[in-house]
Amino acid sequence: MDIRTMPAGPELDAELARALGWDEIEMPFSGRPAWVFAGVIQCTSKDFTPSTTWEGAGQVIEEMQRRGWEVGIETHPNEAHVRFYKPDGDYAEHSGQPGELLLAITIAAILALRGESSG
């Protein structure tokens, strides 16, 4: 399925976690699934919700900035538009309906991390 058409929710969030290079493991003792990067637990799978919560979307923006990406966000009456870009000219962007800003952030981040740049 093309991520550009995926709905917000756990499946899309998992696509972003994988694009970030995170692996899903089962936590010892609790058995709950969690996302791990470089041997460090990032969060439980249930708690990684960038496409549906502002807290999750904020985590993504901070992580993308840590990796050298800048973010541009525009909202208009008919559209929510997000662009992740680097000074070298690479960028990835996604637009959605009003009220879909979190979804647009998630999809644009996946496109950028996968190298599906528009620039």
mmCIF file of C-alpha atoms in Angstrom:
data_model
loop_
_atom_site.group_PDB
_atom_site.id
_atom_site.type_symbol
_atom_site.label_atom_id
_atom_site.label_comp_id
_atom_site.label_asym_id
_atom_site.label_seq_id
_atom_site.Cartn_x
_atom_site.Cartn_y
_atom_site.Cartn_z
ATOM 1 C CA MET A 1 0.000 0.000 0.000
ATOM 2 C CA ASP A 2 1.239 3.502 -0.831
ATOM 3 C CA ILE A 3 1.883 5.332 2.439
ATOM 4 C CA ARG A 4 0.513 8.519 0.874
ATOM 5 C CA THR A 5 -2.957 7.000 1.044
ATOM 6 C CA MET A 6 -2.720 5.181 4.385
ATOM 7 C CA PRO A 7 -5.018 6.385 7.155
ATOM 8 C CA ALA A 8 -3.697 7.668 10.465
ATOM 9 C CA GLY A 9 -3.210 4.946 13.052
ATOM 10 C CA PRO A 10 -0.934 2.173 14.307
ATOM 11 C CA GLU A 11 0.005 0.760 10.881
ATOM 12 C CA LEU A 12 1.224 4.122 9.591
ATOM 13 C CA ASP A 13 2.979 4.834 12.890
ATOM 14 C CA ALA A 14 4.811 1.495 12.561
ATOM 15 C CA GLU A 15 5.919 2.456 9.030
ATOM 16 C CA LEU A 16 7.439 5.635 10.456
ATOM 17 C CA ALA A 17 9.183 3.765 13.282
ATOM 18 C CA ARG A 18 10.762 1.424 10.714
ATOM 19 C CA ALA A 19 11.761 4.396 8.524
ATOM 20 C CA LEU A 20 13.485 5.866 11.603
ATOM 21 C CA GLY A 21 15.513 2.651 11.777
ATOM 22 C CA TRP A 22 13.765 1.354 14.868
ATOM 23 C CA ASP A 23 13.180 -2.371 15.426
ATOM 24 C CA GLU A 24 10.176 -3.785 17.225
ATOM 25 C CA ILE A 25 10.917 -6.182 20.077
ATOM 26 C CA GLU A 26 9.001 -7.850 22.862
ATOM 27 C CA MET A 27 10.039 -6.346 26.195
ATOM 28 C CA PRO A 28 11.376 -8.771 28.785
ATOM 29 C CA PHE A 29 9.078 -9.480 31.720
ATOM 30 C CA SER A 30 6.053 -7.512 30.451
ATOM 31 C CA GLY A 31 5.940 -9.030 26.973
ATOM 32 C CA ARG A 32 4.713 -5.709 25.556
ATOM 33 C CA PRO A 33 6.010 -4.675 22.137
ATOM 34 C CA ALA A 34 8.447 -1.756 22.077
ATOM 35 C CA TRP A 35 10.498 0.168 19.515
ATOM 36 C CA VAL A 36 14.286 -0.070 19.920
ATOM 37 C CA PHE A 37 17.114 1.867 18.245
ATOM 38 C CA ALA A 38 20.789 1.000 18.805
ATOM 39 C CA GLY A 39 19.844 -1.200 21.744
ATOM 40 C CA VAL A 40 17.904 1.553 23.508
ATOM 41 C CA ILE A 41 14.148 1.331 24.003
ATOM 42 C CA GLN A 42 12.578 4.416 22.423
ATOM 43 C CA CYS A 43 9.018 3.779 23.583
ATOM 44 C CA THR A 44 6.383 1.088 23.708
ATOM 45 C CA SER A 45 4.678 0.459 20.402
ATOM 46 C CA LYS A 46 1.358 1.490 21.925
ATOM 47 C CA ASP A 47 2.795 4.860 22.986
ATOM 48 C CA PHE A 48 4.242 5.826 19.577
ATOM 49 C CA THR A 49 1.320 7.710 18.020
ATOM 50 C CA PRO A 50 2.646 10.441 15.695
ATOM 51 C CA SER A 51 -0.215 10.278 13.218
ATOM 52 C CA THR A 52 -2.900 10.767 15.870
ATOM 53 C CA THR A 53 -1.461 12.828 18.764
ATOM 54 C CA TRP A 54 0.343 16.150 19.039
ATOM 55 C CA GLU A 55 2.809 14.625 21.502
ATOM 56 C CA GLY A 56 3.738 11.932 18.979
ATOM 57 C CA ALA A 57 3.998 14.409 16.109
ATOM 58 C CA GLY A 58 6.231 16.607 18.255
ATOM 59 C CA GLN A 59 8.551 13.648 18.891
ATOM 60 C CA VAL A 60 8.846 13.133 15.148
ATOM 61 C CA ILE A 61 9.617 16.785 14.426
ATOM 62 C CA GLU A 62 12.298 16.804 17.142
ATOM 63 C CA GLU A 63 13.855 13.578 15.845
ATOM 64 C CA MET A 64 13.853 14.835 12.264
ATOM 65 C CA GLN A 65 15.536 18.073 13.367
ATOM 66 C CA ARG A 66 18.115 16.042 15.301
ATOM 67 C CA ARG A 67 18.862 14.241 12.020
ATOM 68 C CA GLY A 68 19.413 17.527 10.173
ATOM 69 C CA TRP A 69 15.968 18.065 8.667
ATOM 70 C CA GLU A 70 14.136 21.371 8.953
ATOM 71 C CA VAL A 71 10.356 21.474 8.888
ATOM 72 C CA GLY A 72 7.898 23.828 7.259
ATOM 73 C CA ILE A 73 4.228 23.622 8.199
ATOM 74 C CA GLU A 74 1.423 25.560 6.534
ATOM 75 C CA THR A 75 -2.261 25.361 7.232
ATOM 76 C CA HIS A 76 -4.900 26.857 4.988
ATOM 77 C CA PRO A 77 -8.691 26.589 4.966
ATOM 78 C CA ASN A 78 -8.475 23.850 2.321
ATOM 79 C CA GLU A 79 -5.154 22.176 3.097
ATOM 80 C CA ALA A 80 -2.515 21.173 5.639
ATOM 81 C CA HIS A 81 0.973 21.099 4.090
ATOM 82 C CA VAL A 82 4.220 19.767 5.596
ATOM 83 C CA ARG A 83 7.712 19.851 4.120
ATOM 84 C CA PHE A 84 10.887 18.368 5.588
ATOM 85 C CA TYR A 85 13.968 19.801 3.894
ATOM 86 C CA LYS A 86 17.754 19.978 4.164
ATOM 87 C CA PRO A 87 20.086 22.845 3.231
ATOM 88 C CA ASP A 88 21.473 20.760 0.341
ATOM 89 C CA GLY A 89 18.105 20.978 -1.399
ATOM 90 C CA ASP A 90 16.642 17.556 -0.597
ATOM 91 C CA TYR A 91 13.055 17.697 0.540
ATOM 92 C CA ALA A 92 9.931 15.635 0.935
ATOM 93 C CA GLU A 93 6.441 16.978 1.420
ATOM 94 C CA HIS A 94 2.854 15.931 1.853
ATOM 95 C CA SER A 95 -0.456 17.775 1.841
ATOM 96 C CA GLY A 96 -3.725 16.696 3.368
ATOM 97 C CA GLN A 97 -7.159 17.929 4.218
ATOM 98 C CA PRO A 98 -7.674 20.497 6.966
ATOM 99 C CA GLY A 99 -7.562 18.634 10.257
ATOM 100 C CA GLU A 100 -5.032 16.101 8.905
ATOM 101 C CA LEU A 101 -1.876 17.945 9.930
ATOM 102 C CA LEU A 102 -0.605 15.091 12.130
ATOM 103 C CA LEU A 103 -1.132 12.656 9.272
ATOM 104 C CA ALA A 104 0.737 14.977 6.886
ATOM 105 C CA ILE A 105 3.669 15.284 9.333
ATOM 106 C CA THR A 106 3.910 11.498 9.611
ATOM 107 C CA ILE A 107 3.758 10.852 5.868
ATOM 108 C CA ALA A 108 6.212 13.635 4.981
ATOM 109 C CA ALA A 109 8.680 12.275 7.554
ATOM 110 C CA ILE A 110 8.446 8.757 6.109
ATOM 111 C CA LEU A 111 8.998 10.063 2.578
ATOM 112 C CA ALA A 112 12.029 12.085 3.706
ATOM 113 C CA LEU A 113 13.584 9.204 5.640
ATOM 114 C CA ARG A 114 13.055 6.779 2.765
ATOM 115 C CA GLY A 115 14.735 9.211 0.397
ATOM 116 C CA GLU A 116 11.581 9.707 -1.638
ATOM 117 C CA SER A 117 12.553 13.330 -2.074
ATOM 118 C CA SER A 118 10.915 15.815 -4.306
ATOM 119 C CA GLY A 119 14.129 17.814 -4.611
#
